[in-house]
CSV table of N, CA and C in Angstrom, one decimal:
chain,number,residue,atom,x,y,z
P,32,MET,N,12.7,11.7,-9.3
P,32,MET,CA,12.3,10.7,-10.3
P,32,MET,C,10.9,11.1,-10.9
P,33,LYS,N,10.8,11.0,-12.2
P,33,LYS,CA,9.6,11.4,-12.8
P,33,LYS,C,8.6,10.2,-12.9
P,34,ILE,N,7.3,10.5,-12.7
P,34,ILE,CA,6.3,9.4,-12.8
P,34,ILE,C,6.4,8.8,-14.2
P,35,SER,N,6.5,9.6,-15.2
P,35,SER,CA,6.5,9.1,-16.6
P,35,SER,C,7.7,8.2,-16.9
P,36,GLU,N,8.7,8.2,-16.0
P,36,GLU,CA,9.9,7.3,-16.3
P,36,GLU,C,9.9,6.1,-15.4
P,37,THR,N,8.8,5.8,-14.7
P,37,THR,CA,8.7,4.6,-13.8
P,37,THR,C,7.4,3.8,-14.2
P,38,ASP,N,7.5,2.6,-13.7
P,38,ASP,CA,6.3,1.8,-13.7
P,38,ASP,C,5.7,1.8,-12.3
P,39,ILE,N,4.5,2.3,-12.2
P,39,ILE,CA,3.8,2.5,-10.9
P,39,ILE,C,2.9,1.3,-10.7
P,40,LEU,N,3.1,0.5,-9.7
P,40,LEU,CA,2.2,-0.6,-9.4
P,40,LEU,C,1.4,-0.3,-8.2
P,41,LEU,N,0.1,-0.2,-8.5
P,41,LEU,CA,-0.9,0.1,-7.5
P,41,LEU,C,-1.4,-1.2,-6.8
P,42,ILE,N,-1.3,-1.3,-5.5
P,42,ILE,CA,-1.6,-2.5,-4.8
P,42,ILE,C,-2.8,-2.3,-3.8
P,43,PRO,N,-4.0,-2.8,-4.2
P,43,PRO,CA,-5.1,-2.6,-3.4
P,43,PRO,C,-5.0,-3.5,-2.1
P,44,GLY,N,-5.9,-3.2,-1.2
P,44,GLY,CA,-6.0,-4.0,0.0
P,44,GLY,C,-7.0,-5.1,0.0
P,45,TYR,N,-7.4,-5.5,1.2
P,45,TYR,CA,-8.4,-6.5,1.3
P,45,TYR,C,-9.8,-6.1,0.7
P,46,GLY,N,-10.4,-7.1,0.0
P,46,GLY,CA,-11.7,-6.8,-0.5
P,46,GLY,C,-11.7,-6.1,-1.9
P,47,LYS,N,-12.8,-5.9,-2.4
P,47,LYS,CA,-12.9,-5.2,-3.7
P,47,LYS,C,-12.7,-3.7,-3.6
P,48,THR,N,-11.9,-3.2,-4.5
P,48,THR,CA,-11.7,-1.8,-4.6
P,48,THR,C,-12.7,-1.2,-5.5
P,49,LEU,N,-13.6,-0.4,-4.9
P,49,LEU,CA,-14.7,0.1,-5.6
P,49,LEU,C,-14.4,1.2,-6.6
P,50,PRO,N,-15.1,1.3,-7.7
P,50,PRO,CA,-14.9,2.4,-8.7
P,50,PRO,C,-15.0,3.8,-7.9
P,51,GLY,N,-14.1,4.7,-8.3
P,51,GLY,CA,-14.0,6.0,-7.6
P,51,GLY,C,-13.0,6.0,-6.5
P,52,HIS,N,-12.5,4.9,-6.1
P,52,HIS,CA,-11.4,4.9,-5.1
P,52,HIS,C,-10.2,5.6,-5.6
P,53,TRP,N,-9.5,6.3,-4.8
P,53,TRP,CA,-8.3,7.1,-5.3
P,53,TRP,C,-7.3,6.2,-6.0
P,54,LEU,N,-7.1,5.0,-5.6
P,54,LEU,CA,-6.2,4.1,-6.3
P,54,LEU,C,-6.5,3.9,-7.7
P,55,LEU,N,-7.8,3.7,-8.0
P,55,LEU,CA,-8.2,3.5,-9.4
P,55,LEU,C,-8.2,4.8,-10.2
P,56,ARG,N,-8.5,5.9,-9.5
P,56,ARG,CA,-8.4,7.2,-10.1
P,56,ARG,C,-6.9,7.5,-10.5
P,57,TRP,N,-6.0,7.1,-9.6
P,57,TRP,CA,-4.6,7.4,-9.9
P,57,TRP,C,-4.2,6.6,-11.2
P,58,GLN,N,-4.7,5.4,-11.3
P,58,GLN,CA,-4.4,4.6,-12.5
P,58,GLN,C,-4.8,5.3,-13.7
P,59,ASP,N,-6.0,6.0,-13.7
P,59,ASP,CA,-6.5,6.7,-14.8
P,59,ASP,C,-5.7,8.0,-15.1
P,60,LYS,N,-5.1,8.6,-14.1
P,60,LYS,CA,-4.3,9.8,-14.2
P,60,LYS,C,-2.9,9.6,-14.7
P,61,MET,N,-2.3,8.4,-14.4
P,61,MET,CA,-0.9,8.2,-14.7
P,61,MET,C,-0.8,7.1,-15.7
P,62,ALA,N,-0.2,7.5,-16.8
P,62,ALA,CA,-0.1,6.5,-18.0
P,62,ALA,C,0.7,5.3,-17.7
P,63,THR,N,1.7,5.4,-16.7
P,63,THR,CA,2.6,4.3,-16.4
P,63,THR,C,2.1,3.5,-15.2
P,64,ALA,N,0.9,3.8,-14.7
P,64,ALA,CA,0.4,3.1,-13.5
P,64,ALA,C,-0.6,2.0,-13.9
P,65,ARG,N,-0.5,0.9,-13.1
P,65,ARG,CA,-1.5,-0.2,-13.3
P,65,ARG,C,-1.7,-0.9,-12.0
P,66,VAL,N,-2.9,-1.4,-11.8
P,66,VAL,CA,-3.3,-2.1,-10.6
P,66,VAL,C,-2.8,-3.5,-10.6
P,67,VAL,N,-2.2,-4.0,-9.5
P,67,VAL,CA,-1.9,-5.4,-9.3
P,67,VAL,C,-3.2,-6.1,-9.0
P,68,LYS,N,-3.6,-7.0,-9.9
P,68,LYS,CA,-4.8,-7.7,-9.8
P,68,LYS,C,-4.7,-9.1,-9.1
P,69,GLN,N,-5.1,-9.2,-7.9
P,69,GLN,CA,-5.1,-10.4,-7.1
P,69,GLN,C,-6.3,-11.3,-7.4
P,70,ASN,N,-6.2,-12.6,-7.4
P,70,ASN,CA,-7.3,-13.4,-7.6
P,70,ASN,C,-8.3,-13.5,-6.5
P,71,GLU,N,-7.8,-13.7,-5.3
P,71,GLU,CA,-8.7,-13.9,-4.1
P,71,GLU,C,-8.6,-12.6,-3.2
P,72,LEU,N,-9.7,-11.9,-3.2
P,72,LEU,CA,-9.8,-10.7,-2.5
P,72,LEU,C,-10.3,-10.8,-1.1
P,73,HIS,N,-11.1,-11.9,-0.8
P,73,HIS,CA,-11.7,-12.0,0.6
P,73,HIS,C,-11.1,-13.1,1.5
P,74,GLN,N,-10.4,-14.0,0.9
P,74,GLN,CA,-9.7,-15.0,1.7
P,74,GLN,C,-8.2,-15.1,1.1
P,75,PRO,N,-7.5,-14.0,1.1
P,75,PRO,CA,-6.2,-14.0,0.4
P,75,PRO,C,-5.2,-14.8,1.2
P,76,THR,N,-4.2,-15.2,0.5
P,76,THR,CA,-3.0,-15.9,1.1
P,76,THR,C,-1.8,-15.1,0.7
P,77,LYS,N,-0.9,-15.0,1.6
P,77,LYS,CA,0.4,-14.2,1.4
P,77,LYS,C,1.1,-14.8,0.2
P,78,LYS,N,1.2,-16.1,0.1
P,78,LYS,CA,1.9,-16.8,-1.0
P,78,LYS,C,1.4,-16.4,-2.3
P,79,ALA,N,0.1,-16.5,-2.5
P,79,ALA,CA,-0.6,-16.2,-3.8
P,79,ALA,C,-0.4,-14.7,-4.1
P,80,TRP,N,-0.7,-13.8,-3.2
P,80,TRP,CA,-0.5,-12.4,-3.4
P,80,TRP,C,0.9,-12.0,-3.7
P,81,LEU,N,1.9,-12.6,-3.0
P,81,LEU,CA,3.3,-12.4,-3.2
P,81,LEU,C,3.7,-12.8,-4.6
P,82,GLU,N,3.3,-14.0,-5.0
P,82,GLU,CA,3.6,-14.5,-6.3
P,82,GLU,C,3.1,-13.6,-7.4
P,83,THR,N,1.9,-13.1,-7.3
P,83,THR,CA,1.3,-12.1,-8.3
P,83,THR,C,2.1,-10.8,-8.3
P,84,LEU,N,2.5,-10.3,-7.1
P,84,LEU,CA,3.2,-9.1,-7.1
P,84,LEU,C,4.6,-9.2,-7.7
P,85,VAL,N,5.3,-10.3,-7.4
P,85,VAL,CA,6.6,-10.6,-7.9
P,85,VAL,C,6.6,-10.7,-9.4
P,86,LYS,N,5.6,-11.4,-9.9
P,86,LYS,CA,5.4,-11.6,-11.4
P,86,LYS,C,5.1,-10.2,-12.1
P,87,ASP,N,4.3,-9.3,-11.4
P,87,ASP,CA,4.0,-8.0,-12.0
P,87,ASP,C,5.3,-7.1,-12.0
P,88,VAL,N,6.1,-7.2,-10.9
P,88,VAL,CA,7.3,-6.4,-10.8
P,88,VAL,C,8.3,-6.9,-11.9
P,89,GLU,N,8.4,-8.2,-12.1
P,89,GLU,CA,9.4,-8.7,-13.1
P,89,GLU,C,9.0,-8.4,-14.5
P,90,ALA,N,7.7,-8.1,-14.7
P,90,ALA,CA,7.2,-7.8,-16.1
P,90,ALA,C,7.5,-6.3,-16.4
P,91,CYS,N,7.8,-5.5,-15.4
P,91,CYS,CA,8.1,-4.1,-15.6
P,91,CYS,C,9.3,-3.8,-16.4
P,92,LYS,N,9.3,-2.8,-17.2
P,92,LYS,CA,10.5,-2.5,-18.1
P,92,LYS,C,11.2,-1.2,-17.5
P,93,ARG,N,10.6,-0.5,-16.7
P,93,ARG,CA,11.2,0.8,-16.1
P,93,ARG,C,11.4,0.6,-14.6
P,94,PRO,N,12.1,1.5,-14.0
P,94,PRO,CA,12.2,1.4,-12.5
P,94,PRO,C,10.8,1.4,-11.9
P,95,VAL,N,10.6,0.6,-10.8
P,95,VAL,CA,9.3,0.3,-10.2
P,95,VAL,C,9.1,1.1,-8.9
P,96,VAL,N,7.9,1.7,-8.8
P,96,VAL,CA,7.5,2.3,-7.6
P,96,VAL,C,6.2,1.7,-7.2
P,97,LEU,N,6.1,1.3,-5.9
P,97,LEU,CA,4.8,0.7,-5.4
P,97,LEU,C,4.0,1.7,-4.7
P,98,VAL,N,2.7,1.6,-4.9
P,98,VAL,CA,1.7,2.4,-4.2
P,98,VAL,C,0.7,1.4,-3.6
P,99,ALA,N,0.7,1.3,-2.3
P,99,ALA,CA,-0.2,0.3,-1.7
P,99,ALA,C,-1.1,0.9,-0.7
P,100,HIS,N,-2.3,0.2,-0.5
P,100,HIS,CA,-3.3,0.7,0.4
P,100,HIS,C,-3.7,-0.5,1.3
P,101,SER,N,-3.8,-0.3,2.6
P,101,SER,CA,-4.3,-1.2,3.6
P,101,SER,C,-3.5,-2.5,3.6
P,102,LEU,N,-4.1,-3.7,3.3
P,102,LEU,CA,-3.4,-4.9,3.3
P,102,LEU,C,-2.3,-5.0,2.3
P,103,GLY,N,-2.5,-4.2,1.2
P,103,GLY,CA,-1.4,-4.0,0.2
P,103,GLY,C,-0.1,-3.6,0.9
P,104,CYS,N,-0.2,-2.7,1.9
P,104,CYS,CA,1.0,-2.2,2.6
P,104,CYS,C,1.7,-3.4,3.3
P,105,ILE,N,0.9,-4.2,3.9
P,105,ILE,CA,1.5,-5.3,4.6
P,105,ILE,C,2.1,-6.3,3.7
P,106,LEU,N,1.5,-6.5,2.5
P,106,LEU,CA,2.1,-7.3,1.5
P,106,LEU,C,3.4,-6.8,1.1
P,107,VAL,N,3.6,-5.5,0.9
P,107,VAL,CA,4.8,-4.9,0.5
P,107,VAL,C,5.9,-5.2,1.6
P,108,ALA,N,5.5,-5.1,2.8
P,108,ALA,CA,6.5,-5.4,3.9
P,108,ALA,C,6.9,-6.9,3.9
P,109,HIS,N,6.0,-7.8,3.6
P,109,HIS,CA,6.3,-9.2,3.4
P,109,HIS,C,7.2,-9.4,2.2
P,110,ALA,N,6.9,-8.7,1.1
P,110,ALA,CA,7.6,-9.0,-0.1
P,110,ALA,C,8.9,-8.2,-0.3
P,111,ALA,N,9.2,-7.3,0.6
P,111,ALA,CA,10.3,-6.4,0.5
P,111,ALA,C,11.6,-7.0,0.1
P,112,HIS,N,12.0,-8.0,0.8
P,112,HIS,CA,13.3,-8.6,0.5
P,112,HIS,C,13.4,-9.5,-0.7
P,113,ALA,N,12.2,-10.0,-1.1
P,113,ALA,CA,12.1,-10.8,-2.4
P,113,ALA,C,12.2,-9.8,-3.6
P,114,LEU,N,11.9,-8.5,-3.3
P,114,LEU,CA,11.9,-7.5,-4.4
P,114,LEU,C,13.1,-6.6,-4.3
P,115,LYS,N,14.0,-6.9,-3.4
P,115,LYS,CA,15.2,-6.0,-3.2
P,115,LYS,C,15.9,-5.8,-4.5
P,116,GLY,N,16.3,-4.6,-4.8
P,116,GLY,CA,17.0,-4.2,-6.0
P,116,GLY,C,16.1,-3.9,-7.1
P,117,LYS,N,14.8,-4.3,-7.1
P,117,LYS,CA,13.9,-4.1,-8.2
P,117,LYS,C,13.0,-2.9,-7.9
P,118,ILE,N,12.9,-2.5,-6.7
P,118,ILE,CA,11.9,-1.4,-6.3
P,118,ILE,C,12.7,-0.1,-6.0
P,119,GLN,N,12.2,1.0,-6.5
P,119,GLN,CA,12.9,2.3,-6.3
P,119,GLN,C,12.3,2.9,-5.0
P,120,GLY,N,11.0,2.6,-4.7
P,120,GLY,CA,10.4,3.2,-3.6
P,120,GLY,C,9.0,2.6,-3.4
P,121,ALA,N,8.4,2.9,-2.2
P,121,ALA,CA,7.0,2.4,-1.9
P,121,ALA,C,6.3,3.5,-1.1
P,122,TYR,N,5.1,3.8,-1.6
P,122,TYR,CA,4.2,4.8,-0.9
P,122,TYR,C,3.1,4.0,-0.3
P,123,LEU,N,3.0,4.0,1.0
P,123,LEU,CA,2.2,3.1,1.7
P,123,LEU,C,1.1,3.8,2.5
P,124,VAL,N,-0.2,3.6,2.1
P,124,VAL,CA,-1.3,4.4,2.6
P,124,VAL,C,-2.2,3.6,3.5
P,125,ALA,N,-2.4,4.1,4.7
P,125,ALA,CA,-3.4,3.4,5.6
P,125,ALA,C,-3.1,1.9,5.8
P,126,PRO,N,-1.9,1.6,6.3
P,126,PRO,CA,-1.6,0.2,6.6
P,126,PRO,C,-2.6,-0.4,7.6
P,127,SER,N,-3.1,-1.6,7.4
P,127,SER,CA,-4.1,-2.2,8.3
P,127,SER,C,-3.4,-3.1,9.3
P,128,ASP,N,-3.8,-3.2,10.5
P,128,ASP,CA,-3.2,-3.9,11.6
P,128,ASP,C,-3.8,-5.3,11.7
P,129,TRP,N,-3.3,-6.2,10.9
P,129,TRP,CA,-3.9,-7.6,10.9
P,129,TRP,C,-3.4,-8.4,12.1
P,130,ASP,N,-2.5,-7.9,12.9
P,130,ASP,CA,-2.2,-8.6,14.1
P,130,ASP,C,-3.3,-8.3,15.2
P,131,ARG,N,-4.1,-7.4,15.0
P,131,ARG,CA,-5.2,-7.1,15.9
P,131,ARG,C,-6.3,-8.1,15.7
P,132,GLU,N,-6.7,-8.7,16.8
P,132,GLU,CA,-7.8,-9.7,16.7
P,132,GLU,C,-9.1,-9.1,16.3
P,133,GLY,N,-9.8,-9.8,15.4
P,133,GLY,CA,-11.2,-9.3,15.0
P,133,GLY,C,-11.2,-8.1,14.1
P,134,LEU,N,-10.1,-7.8,13.4
P,134,LEU,CA,-10.0,-6.6,12.6
P,134,LEU,C,-11.1,-6.6,11.5
P,135,VAL,N,-11.3,-7.8,10.9
P,135,VAL,CA,-12.4,-8.0,9.9
P,135,VAL,C,-13.1,-9.3,10.3
P,136,LYS,N,-14.4,-9.3,10.4
P,136,LYS,CA,-15.1,-10.5,10.8
P,136,LYS,C,-14.9,-11.7,9.9
P,137,GLU,N,-14.9,-11.4,8.6
P,137,GLU,CA,-14.8,-12.5,7.6
P,137,GLU,C,-13.4,-13.0,7.3
P,138,PHE,N,-12.4,-12.4,7.9
P,138,PHE,CA,-11.0,-12.8,7.6
P,138,PHE,C,-10.1,-12.4,8.8
P,139,ASP,N,-9.3,-13.4,9.2
P,139,ASP,CA,-8.5,-13.2,10.4
P,139,ASP,C,-7.1,-12.8,10.2
P,140,GLY,N,-6.8,-12.5,8.9
P,140,GLY,CA,-5.4,-12.0,8.6
P,140,GLY,C,-4.6,-13.1,8.1
P,141,GLY,N,-5.0,-14.4,8.2
P,141,GLY,CA,-4.3,-15.5,7.7
P,141,GLY,C,-2.8,-15.5,7.9
P,142,ASP,N,-2.1,-15.8,6.8
P,142,ASP,CA,-0.6,-15.9,6.9
P,142,ASP,C,0.1,-14.5,6.7
P,143,PHE,N,-0.7,-13.5,6.7
P,143,PHE,CA,-0.1,-12.1,6.6
P,143,PHE,C,0.4,-11.7,8.0
P,144,LYS,N,0.0,-12.5,9.0
P,144,LYS,CA,0.4,-12.3,10.4
P,144,LYS,C,1.6,-13.2,10.7
P,145,PRO,N,2.5,-12.8,11.5
P,145,PRO,CA,2.7,-11.5,12.1
P,145,PRO,C,3.2,-10.5,11.0
P,146,ILE,N,2.9,-9.2,11.2
P,146,ILE,CA,3.3,-8.2,10.3
P,146,ILE,C,4.8,-8.0,10.5
P,147,PRO,N,5.6,-8.0,9.4
P,147,PRO,CA,7.0,-7.8,9.5
P,147,PRO,C,7.5,-6.6,10.2
P,148,ALA,N,8.5,-6.7,11.0
P,148,ALA,CA,9.1,-5.6,11.8
P,148,ALA,C,10.6,-5.5,11.5
P,149,HIS,N,10.9,-5.3,10.2
P,149,HIS,CA,12.3,-5.1,9.8
P,149,HIS,C,12.3,-4.0,8.8
P,150,PRO,N,13.4,-3.3,8.7
P,150,PRO,CA,13.5,-2.2,7.7
P,150,PRO,C,13.3,-2.6,6.3
P,151,LEU,N,12.7,-1.8,5.5
P,151,LEU,CA,12.5,-2.1,4.1
P,151,LEU,C,13.8,-1.7,3.3
P,152,PRO,N,14.1,-2.5,2.3
P,152,PRO,CA,15.4,-2.3,1.6
P,152,PRO,C,15.3,-1.2,0.5
P,153,PHE,N,14.3,-0.4,0.6
P,153,PHE,CA,14.1,0.7,-0.4
P,153,PHE,C,13.4,1.9,0.3
P,154,PRO,N,13.5,3.1,-0.2
P,154,PRO,CA,12.9,4.2,0.4
P,154,PRO,C,11.4,4.0,0.4
P,155,ALA,N,10.7,4.4,1.5
P,155,ALA,CA,9.3,4.3,1.6
P,155,ALA,C,8.7,5.4,2.5
P,156,HIS,N,7.4,5.6,2.3
P,156,HIS,CA,6.7,6.6,3.0
P,156,HIS,C,5.4,6.1,3.5
P,157,VAL,N,5.0,6.2,4.7
P,157,VAL,CA,3.7,5.7,5.3
P,157,VAL,C,2.9,7.0,5.5
P,158,VAL,N,1.6,6.9,5.1
P,158,VAL,CA,0.6,7.9,5.3
P,158,VAL,C,-0.5,7.2,6.2
P,159,ALA,N,-0.7,7.9,7.4
P,159,ALA,CA,-1.7,7.2,8.3
P,159,ALA,C,-2.7,8.3,8.8
P,160,SER,N,-3.8,7.8,9.2
P,160,SER,CA,-4.9,8.6,9.7
P,160,SER,C,-5.0,8.5,11.2
P,161,ARG,N,-5.4,9.5,11.9
P,161,ARG,CA,-5.6,9.5,13.4
P,161,ARG,C,-6.8,8.7,13.8
P,162,ASN,N,-7.7,8.5,12.9
P,162,ASN,CA,-9.0,7.7,13.3
P,162,ASN,C,-9.3,6.6,12.3
P,163,ASP,N,-8.3,5.9,11.9
P,163,ASP,CA,-8.4,4.8,11.0
P,163,ASP,C,-9.0,3.6,11.8
P,164,PRO,N,-10.2,3.1,11.4
P,164,PRO,CA,-10.7,2.0,12.2
P,164,PRO,C,-10.0,0.7,12.0
P,165,TYR,N,-9.0,0.6,11.1
P,165,TYR,CA,-8.3,-0.6,10.8
P,165,TYR,C,-6.9,-0.6,11.3
P,166,CYS,N,-6.5,0.5,11.9
P,166,CYS,CA,-5.1,0.6,12.5
P,166,CYS,C,-5.0,1.8,13.4
P,167,ASP,N,-4.6,1.6,14.6
P,167,ASP,CA,-4.4,2.8,15.5
P,167,ASP,C,-3.3,3.6,15.0
P,168,TYR,N,-3.4,4.9,15.2
P,168,TYR,CA,-2.4,5.8,14.7
P,168,TYR,C,-1.0,5.5,15.3
P,169,GLU,N,-0.9,5.2,16.5
P,169,GLU,CA,0.4,4.8,17.1
P,169,GLU,C,1.0,3.6,16.5
P,170,ARG,N,0.1,2.6,16.2
P,170,ARG,CA,0.6,1.4,15.5
P,170,ARG,C,1.2,1.7,14.1
P,171,ALA,N,0.5,2.6,13.4
P,171,ALA,CA,1.0,3.0,12.1
P,171,ALA,C,2.3,3.7,12.2
P,172,GLN,N,2.5,4.5,13.2
P,172,GLN,CA,3.8,5.2,13.5
P,172,GLN,C,4.8,4.1,13.8
P,173,GLY,N,4.4,3.1,14.5
P,173,GLY,CA,5.4,2.0,14.8
P,173,GLY,C,5.8,1.2,13.6
P,174,PHE,N,4.8,1.0,12.6
P,174,PHE,CA,5.2,0.4,11.3
P,174,PHE,C,6.3,1.2,10.7
P,175,ALA,N,6.0,2.5,10.6
P,175,ALA,CA,7.0,3.4,9.9
P,175,ALA,C,8.3,3.4,10.5
P,176,LYS,N,8.4,3.3,11.8
P,176,LYS,CA,9.6,3.3,12.5
P,176,LYS,C,10.4,2.0,12.3
P,177,THR,N,9.7,0.8,12.4
P,177,THR,CA,10.4,-0.4,12.2
P,177,THR,C,10.7,-0.7,10.8
P,178,TRP,N,9.9,-0.1,9.9
P,178,TRP,CA,10.2,-0.3,8.4
P,178,TRP,C,11.2,0.7,7.9
P,179,GLY,N,11.6,1.7,8.8
P,179,GLY,CA,12.6,2.7,8.4
P,179,GLY,C,12.1,3.7,7.3
P,180,THR,N,10.8,4.0,7.4
P,180,THR,CA,10.2,4.9,6.4
P,180,THR,C,10.0,6.3,7.0
P,181,THR,N,9.7,7.2,6.1
P,181,THR,CA,9.2,8.5,6.5
P,181,THR,C,7.7,8.4,6.9
P,182,PHE,N,7.1,9.3,7.6
P,182,PHE,CA,5.8,9.2,8.1
P,182,PHE,C,5.0,10.5,7.9
P,183,GLN,N,3.7,10.3,7.5
P,183,GLN,CA,2.9,11.5,7.3
P,183,GLN,C,1.6,11.3,8.0
P,184,ASP,N,1.2,12.3,8.8
P,184,ASP,CA,0.0,12.4,9.6
P,184,ASP,C,-1.1,12.9,8.6
P,185,ALA,N,-2.1,12.1,8.3
P,185,ALA,CA,-3.2,12.5,7.4
P,185,ALA,C,-4.3,13.2,8.1
P,186,GLY,N,-4.2,13.4,9.4
P,186,GLY,CA,-5.2,13.9,10.2
P,186,GLY,C,-6.3,12.9,10.4
P,187,GLU,N,-7.5,13.3,10.7
P,187,GLU,CA,-8.7,12.4,10.9
P,187,GLU,C,-9.3,12.1,9.5
P,188,ALA,N,-8.7,11.1,8.9
P,188,ALA,CA,-9.1,10.8,7.5
P,188,ALA,C,-9.7,9.4,7.4
P,189,GLY,N,-10.0,8.8,8.5
P,189,GLY,CA,-10.6,7.4,8.4
P,189,GLY,C,-9.6,6.4,7.8
P,190,HIS,N,-10.1,5.5,6.9
P,190,HIS,CA,-9.2,4.5,6.3
P,190,HIS,C,-8.7,5.0,4.9
P,191,ILE,N,-8.9,6.3,4.7
P,191,ILE,CA,-8.4,6.9,3.4
P,191,ILE,C,-8.9,6.1,2.2
P,192,ASN,N,-10.2,5.9,2.2
P,192,ASN,CA,-10.9,5.2,1.2
P,192,ASN,C,-12.2,5.8,0.8
P,193,LEU,N,-13.1,5.2,0.0
P,193,LEU,CA,-14.3,5.8,-0.4
P,193,LEU,C,-15.2,6.1,0.8
P,194,GLU,N,-15.3,5.1,1.7
P,194,GLU,CA,-16.1,5.3,2.9
P,194,GLU,C,-15.8,6.5,3.7
P,195,SER,N,-14.5,6.9,3.7
P,195,SER,CA,-14.1,8.0,4.5
P,195,SER,C,-14.1,9.3,3.7
P,196,GLY,N,-14.6,9.2,2.4
P,196,GLY,CA,-14.7,10.4,1.6
P,196,GLY,C,-13.5,10.7,0.7
P,197,HIS,N,-12.7,9.7,0.5
P,197,HIS,CA,-11.4,9.9,-0.3
P,197,HIS,C,-11.5,9.2,-1.6
P,198,GLY,N,-12.3,9.7,-2.5
P,198,GLY,CA,-12.4,9.3,-3.9
P,198,GLY,C,-11.2,9.9,-4.6
P,199,PRO,N,-11.3,11.2,-4.9
P,199,PRO,CA,-10.1,11.8,-5.7
P,199,PRO,C,-8.8,11.9,-4.8
P,200,TRP,N,-8.9,12.3,-3.6
P,200,TRP,CA,-7.8,12.5,-2.7
P,200,TRP,C,-6.7,13.3,-3.3
P,201,PRO,N,-6.9,14.5,-3.6
P,201,PRO,CA,-5.8,15.3,-4.3
P,201,PRO,C,-4.6,15.6,-3.3
P,202,GLU,N,-4.9,15.6,-2.0
P,202,GLU,CA,-3.7,15.8,-1.1
P,202,GLU,C,-2.8,14.6,-1.2
P,203,GLY,N,-3.3,13.4,-1.4
P,203,GLY,CA,-2.5,12.3,-1.5
P,203,GLY,C,-1.7,12.3,-2.8
P,204,LEU,N,-2.3,12.8,-3.9
P,204,LEU,CA,-1.6,12.8,-5.1
P,204,LEU,C,-0.4,13.8,-5.0
P,205,MET,N,-0.7,15.0,-4.3
P,205,MET,CA,0.4,15.9,-4.1
P,205,MET,C,1.5,15.3,-3.3
P,206,SER,N,1.1,14.6,-2.2
P,206,SER,CA,2.1,14.0,-1.3
P,206,SER,C,2.9,12.9,-2.1
P,207,PHE,N,2.3,12.2,-3.0
P,207,PHE,CA,3.0,11.2,-3.8
P,207,PHE,C,3.9,11.8,-4.7
P,208,ALA,N,3.5,12.9,-5.4
P,208,ALA,CA,4.4,13.6,-6.3
P,208,ALA,C,5.7,14.1,-5.5
P,209,HIS,N,5.5,14.6,-4.3
P,209,HIS,CA,6.6,15.0,-3.5
P,209,HIS,C,7.5,13.8,-3.2
P,210,PHE,N,6.9,12.7,-2.8
P,210,PHE,CA,7.7,11.5,-2.6
P,210,PHE,C,8.5,11.1,-3.8
P,211,MET,N,7.9,11.1,-5.0
P,211,MET,CA,8.6,10.8,-6.2
P,211,MET,C,9.8,11.7,-6.5
P,212,LYS,N,9.6,13.0,-6.2
P,212,LYS,CA,10.7,14.0,-6.4
P,212,LYS,C,11.9,13.6,-5.5
P,213,LYS,N,11.6,13.2,-4.2
P,213,LYS,CA,12.7,12.8,-3.3
P,213,LYS,C,13.5,11.6,-3.8
P,214,LEU,N,12.8,10.7,-4.6
P,214,LEU,CA,13.5,9.5,-5.1
P,214,LEU,C,14.6,9.9,-6.1
P,215,GLY,N,14.6,11.1,-6.5
P,215,GLY,CA,15.7,11.5,-7.4
P,215,GLY,C,15.3,11.5,-8.8
């Protein structure tokens, strides 16, 4: 599947996505990509975020591929069955483990917990780091297994964000292109 023939929805995670983050850079590189803009970034609710995602998916004119980071990955898992038949695939980077107590001091995970443990109804790929402070590597492998996705070891890459040195993240873009090619 060609990137130019799809609508790529980029789904940020918890908090503000800072300029220079790979997700925003991808939006600049791909003419058919746009960020799903959630209203509440620091006290999100699953219902509000889900409604925004569904609305954005329904507005798409081409086949839809989701690219999510952190809490955005968990949103995709929650939204999967509501989006069944509309999504061609999902590329899930550094899922965060909101079932873990005290993950973020300011937010306890709210109604994003428990994290869904059922297969996704579309092809998906999880990319995880061995030293992500927001999700143990084995837990990320467990997400991939229960969601029925392929899995990629990103090495010791932190949370795959600006803080861990992943502004451009060219390896991720190459991995995403490979994922798109597998979608047909």
